Amino acid sequence: MGWHRELLIGFDLETTGTDPREARIVSGAVIEVRAGERLGHREWLADPGVEIPADAVAVHGISNERAAAEGEPADRVADAIARALVSYWTAGVPVVAYNAAFDLTLLSAELRRHGLPSLSDRLGGIAPAPVVDPYTIDRWADRYRRRKRNLEAVCAEYGVVLDAAHNASADALAAARLATAIADRHPKIAALGPAELHRRQIEWYAQWAADFQAFLRRKGDAAAVVDGAWPLRELSPEAV
């Protein structure tokens, strides 16, 4: 039985924006999944402490009024999510996040913003791992497919049901099920252990970023820079 049939932890954040270094957590979910079956589930609603822009509300449906009335303080939510993820990494359980570089970078920025220990600090100085990112894996395994690569489109490609896109719990569950479906379709992915798969994804993401950056520059954007760090992007000192 491969890693994809063992315990996986689906993780997703809904946020105030699209820049992981600046956006704030609005909601988050951590879901235990084994062989596609949902087991444990934790979800958080945060008061981000800043206004949630209308375009973000339109995506995830969480209004400023609801976040202020029902949400927990942002620092408590960030800390609780970090503690949950670290508990699984410490046990060697893979955390699955679709486009992990966004969610984990954003969580890391929130921890720094509130003066809380980083993920690495909580892991004794070790980088967070193993992480499974269906976005990165699918882009490598089926690189010539000319279709969208958002969560909804890739779930449809692999026959994974996504009940409510941009709901943290639904997206986290779909990400975990998608990881299983991708490994089922691509035996070479299933055959890798979680640690080796993590290492390969670092390489695959960096190669994609380099290729995409070169493409943008060929198209005339001479200053284009595509960050190839995965699963965490570096935070600048002012990113708080």
Short mmCIF file of C-alpha atoms in Angstrom, two decimals:
data_model
loop_
_atom_site.label_atom_id
_atom_site.label_comp_id
_atom_site.label_asym_id
_atom_site.label_seq_id
_atom_site.Cartn_x
_atom_site.Cartn_y
_atom_site.Cartn_z
CA MET A 1 0.00 0.00 0.00
CA GLY A 2 1.46 3.35 -1.07
CA TRP A 3 1.53 6.62 0.84
CA HIS A 4 -1.62 7.76 -0.98
CA ARG A 5 -3.67 5.05 0.72
CA GLU A 6 -2.40 5.89 4.19
CA LEU A 7 -3.37 8.81 6.43
CA LEU A 8 -3.18 12.20 4.70
CA ILE A 9 -3.93 15.64 6.13
CA GLY A 10 -5.83 17.98 3.87
CA PHE A 11 -5.12 21.66 4.56
CA ASP A 12 -6.58 24.84 3.10
CA LEU A 13 -6.89 28.54 3.91
CA GLU A 14 -9.40 31.11 2.72
CA THR A 15 -7.96 34.59 2.89
CA THR A 16 -8.28 38.32 2.33
CA GLY A 17 -6.21 38.36 -0.87
CA THR A 18 -3.85 36.68 -3.30
CA ASP A 19 -0.44 37.83 -2.06
CA PRO A 20 0.62 35.24 0.54
CA ARG A 21 3.02 37.66 2.21
CA GLU A 22 0.32 40.30 2.76
CA ALA A 23 -3.04 38.51 2.90
CA ARG A 24 -4.64 37.44 6.17
CA ILE A 25 -6.35 34.22 7.20
CA VAL A 26 -10.16 34.31 7.18
CA SER A 27 -10.81 30.59 7.58
CA GLY A 28 -8.80 27.40 7.66
CA ALA A 29 -9.36 23.67 7.74
CA VAL A 30 -7.32 20.59 8.59
CA ILE A 31 -8.94 17.27 7.66
CA GLU A 32 -7.74 13.70 8.23
CA VAL A 33 -8.33 11.48 5.19
CA ARG A 34 -7.45 7.85 4.57
CA ALA A 35 -7.94 6.27 1.12
CA GLY A 36 -10.35 9.07 0.27
CA GLU A 37 -12.47 8.67 3.39
CA ARG A 38 -12.85 11.67 5.67
CA LEU A 39 -11.95 10.98 9.30
CA GLY A 40 -11.15 13.84 11.71
CA HIS A 41 -11.92 17.47 10.95
CA ARG A 42 -10.97 20.84 12.39
CA GLU A 43 -12.02 24.22 11.05
CA TRP A 44 -11.35 27.80 12.15
CA LEU A 45 -12.95 31.15 11.43
CA ALA A 46 -10.76 34.19 12.07
CA ASP A 47 -11.32 37.87 12.57
CA PRO A 48 -8.39 38.97 10.37
CA GLY A 49 -8.14 42.39 11.97
CA VAL A 50 -8.36 44.11 8.58
CA GLU A 51 -11.17 44.64 6.12
CA ILE A 52 -11.92 41.68 3.87
CA PRO A 53 -12.08 43.13 0.33
CA ALA A 54 -15.30 42.69 -1.60
CA ASP A 55 -13.64 40.53 -4.24
CA ALA A 56 -12.39 38.13 -1.55
CA VAL A 57 -15.85 38.00 0.05
CA ALA A 58 -17.25 37.14 -3.38
CA VAL A 59 -14.89 34.16 -3.58
CA HIS A 60 -15.32 32.53 -0.17
CA GLY A 61 -18.55 34.12 1.05
CA ILE A 62 -17.30 35.18 4.49
CA SER A 63 -18.38 38.75 5.18
CA ASN A 64 -16.64 41.29 7.36
CA GLU A 65 -19.63 41.24 9.69
CA ARG A 66 -19.51 37.48 10.15
CA ALA A 67 -15.75 37.41 10.64
CA ALA A 68 -15.96 40.15 13.28
CA ALA A 69 -18.90 38.57 15.09
CA GLU A 70 -17.93 34.90 14.97
CA GLY A 71 -14.22 34.78 14.24
CA GLU A 72 -11.48 34.08 16.77
CA PRO A 73 -8.52 36.48 17.06
CA ALA A 74 -6.16 36.02 14.12
CA ASP A 75 -3.16 35.14 16.28
CA ARG A 76 -5.05 32.30 17.99
CA VAL A 77 -6.18 30.88 14.67
CA ALA A 78 -2.69 31.01 13.14
CA ASP A 79 -1.20 29.38 16.22
CA ALA A 80 -3.84 26.65 16.35
CA ILE A 81 -3.41 25.78 12.68
CA ALA A 82 0.38 25.72 13.03
CA ARG A 83 0.16 23.45 16.09
CA ALA A 84 -2.15 21.08 14.24
CA LEU A 85 0.10 20.82 11.18
CA VAL A 86 3.27 20.42 13.23
CA SER A 87 1.71 17.57 15.19
CA TYR A 88 1.23 15.63 11.94
CA TRP A 89 4.64 16.46 10.51
CA THR A 90 6.25 15.35 13.77
CA ALA A 91 4.52 12.00 13.31
CA GLY A 92 5.67 11.78 9.68
CA VAL A 93 2.17 12.24 8.25
CA PRO A 94 2.01 14.10 4.90
CA VAL A 95 0.14 17.39 4.77
CA VAL A 96 -1.67 17.91 1.46
CA ALA A 97 -2.29 21.45 0.20
CA TYR A 98 -3.26 22.51 -3.29
CA ASN A 99 -0.71 25.15 -4.32
CA ALA A 100 1.07 24.67 -1.01
CA ALA A 101 3.46 27.55 -1.62
CA PHE A 102 0.54 29.93 -1.18
CA ASP A 103 -1.05 28.49 1.96
CA LEU A 104 2.14 27.68 3.84
CA THR A 105 3.80 30.99 2.98
CA LEU A 106 0.69 32.85 4.10
CA LEU A 107 0.52 30.90 7.37
CA SER A 108 4.21 31.60 7.95
CA ALA A 109 3.67 35.32 7.36
CA GLU A 110 0.79 35.32 9.84
CA LEU A 111 2.93 33.62 12.48
CA ARG A 112 5.64 36.23 12.04
CA ARG A 113 3.11 39.06 12.02
CA HIS A 114 1.84 38.02 15.44
CA GLY A 115 5.23 37.25 16.96
CA LEU A 116 4.60 33.50 17.08
CA PRO A 117 7.12 30.68 16.53
CA SER A 118 7.63 29.75 12.90
CA LEU A 119 6.80 26.32 11.54
CA SER A 120 10.50 25.50 11.40
CA ASP A 121 11.03 26.65 14.99
CA ARG A 122 8.19 24.40 16.12
CA LEU A 123 9.87 21.50 14.31
CA GLY A 124 13.22 22.00 15.99
CA GLY A 125 14.76 23.92 13.10
CA ILE A 126 13.68 21.45 10.42
CA ALA A 127 11.76 22.63 7.37
CA PRO A 128 8.09 21.55 7.24
CA ALA A 129 7.81 18.15 5.57
CA PRO A 130 6.46 16.01 4.09
CA VAL A 131 4.15 18.16 2.00
CA VAL A 132 2.12 16.84 -0.93
CA ASP A 133 0.96 19.43 -3.46
CA PRO A 134 -1.39 18.04 -6.14
CA TYR A 135 -0.94 21.25 -8.14
CA THR A 136 2.81 20.74 -8.44
CA ILE A 137 2.57 16.99 -8.97
CA ASP A 138 -0.11 17.16 -11.67
CA ARG A 139 1.75 19.89 -13.52
CA TRP A 140 4.81 17.62 -13.69
CA ALA A 141 2.99 14.31 -14.32
CA ASP A 142 0.72 15.65 -17.08
CA ARG A 143 2.65 18.69 -18.23
CA TYR A 144 1.29 18.82 -21.77
CA ARG A 145 -2.41 18.89 -20.83
CA ARG A 146 -3.80 22.16 -22.19
CA ARG A 147 -6.42 22.90 -19.56
CA LYS A 148 -6.80 25.04 -16.49
CA ARG A 149 -4.89 23.95 -13.39
CA ASN A 150 -7.10 25.40 -10.68
CA LEU A 151 -8.51 23.06 -8.04
CA GLU A 152 -11.92 22.75 -9.69
CA ALA A 153 -10.46 21.89 -13.10
CA VAL A 154 -7.93 19.37 -11.82
CA CYS A 155 -10.54 17.69 -9.60
CA ALA A 156 -12.74 17.31 -12.68
CA GLU A 157 -9.81 15.83 -14.62
CA TYR A 158 -9.29 13.12 -11.98
CA GLY A 159 -12.95 12.53 -11.13
CA VAL A 160 -12.76 14.03 -7.63
CA VAL A 161 -15.94 15.63 -6.32
CA LEU A 162 -15.51 19.20 -5.07
CA ASP A 163 -18.72 20.04 -3.25
CA ALA A 164 -18.19 23.74 -2.49
CA ALA A 165 -15.15 25.40 -4.05
CA HIS A 166 -13.47 28.07 -1.90
CA ASN A 167 -14.82 26.62 1.31
CA ALA A 168 -11.76 25.69 3.40
CA SER A 169 -13.10 22.30 4.50
CA ALA A 170 -14.30 21.34 1.03
CA ASP A 171 -11.04 22.41 -0.59
CA ALA A 172 -8.91 20.62 2.02
CA LEU A 173 -10.87 17.39 1.57
CA ALA A 174 -10.72 17.66 -2.21
CA ALA A 175 -6.96 18.26 -2.12
CA ALA A 176 -6.37 15.09 -0.11
CA ARG A 177 -8.63 13.03 -2.36
CA LEU A 178 -6.96 14.53 -5.41
CA ALA A 179 -3.53 13.48 -4.16
CA THR A 180 -4.82 9.91 -3.92
CA ALA A 181 -6.40 10.07 -7.38
CA ILE A 182 -3.23 11.42 -9.01
CA ALA A 183 -1.13 8.67 -7.43
CA ASP A 184 -3.66 6.06 -8.56
CA ARG A 185 -3.35 7.29 -12.15
CA HIS A 186 0.44 7.70 -12.07
CA PRO A 187 2.13 4.65 -10.48
CA LYS A 188 5.52 6.37 -10.49
CA ILE A 189 4.10 8.95 -8.08
CA ALA A 190 2.54 6.28 -5.89
CA ALA A 191 5.84 4.40 -5.73
CA LEU A 192 7.71 7.32 -4.18
CA GLY A 193 7.87 7.57 -0.41
CA PRO A 194 6.62 10.82 1.15
CA ALA A 195 10.15 12.12 1.82
CA GLU A 196 11.33 11.44 -1.74
CA LEU A 197 8.13 12.88 -3.20
CA HIS A 198 8.67 16.03 -1.15
CA ARG A 199 12.21 16.35 -2.51
CA ARG A 200 11.04 15.81 -6.09
CA GLN A 201 8.37 18.49 -5.76
CA ILE A 202 11.03 21.00 -4.72
CA GLU A 203 12.81 20.21 -8.00
CA TRP A 204 9.66 20.18 -10.13
CA TYR A 205 8.42 23.49 -8.80
CA ALA A 206 11.79 25.17 -9.29
CA GLN A 207 11.99 23.87 -12.87
CA TRP A 208 8.47 25.06 -13.66
CA ALA A 209 9.26 28.51 -12.24
CA ALA A 210 12.46 28.79 -14.28
CA ASP A 211 10.67 27.74 -17.46
CA PHE A 212 7.75 30.11 -16.87
CA GLN A 213 10.08 32.99 -16.09
CA ALA A 214 11.99 32.33 -19.31
CA PHE A 215 8.69 32.24 -21.23
CA LEU A 216 7.58 35.59 -19.80
CA ARG A 217 10.91 37.17 -20.69
CA ARG A 218 10.73 35.83 -24.24
CA LYS A 219 7.30 37.44 -24.51
CA GLY A 220 8.76 40.83 -23.68
CA ASP A 221 8.70 41.13 -19.89
CA ALA A 222 12.45 41.42 -19.38
CA ALA A 223 12.08 41.98 -15.64
CA ALA A 224 9.80 39.01 -14.96
CA VAL A 225 10.73 37.00 -11.87
CA VAL A 226 8.91 33.80 -10.87
CA ASP A 227 9.67 32.58 -7.36
CA GLY A 228 10.71 28.93 -7.51
CA ALA A 229 10.74 28.25 -3.77
CA TRP A 230 8.49 25.42 -2.57
CA PRO A 231 6.68 24.70 -0.27
CA LEU A 232 7.60 27.94 1.51
CA ARG A 233 8.66 31.23 -0.03
CA GLU A 234 11.15 33.39 1.79
CA LEU A 235 9.67 36.18 3.89
CA SER A 236 11.38 39.54 3.70
CA PRO A 237 11.89 41.41 7.00
CA GLU A 238 9.10 43.83 6.16
CA ALA A 239 6.59 41.07 5.34
CA VAL A 240 4.48 41.46 8.48
#
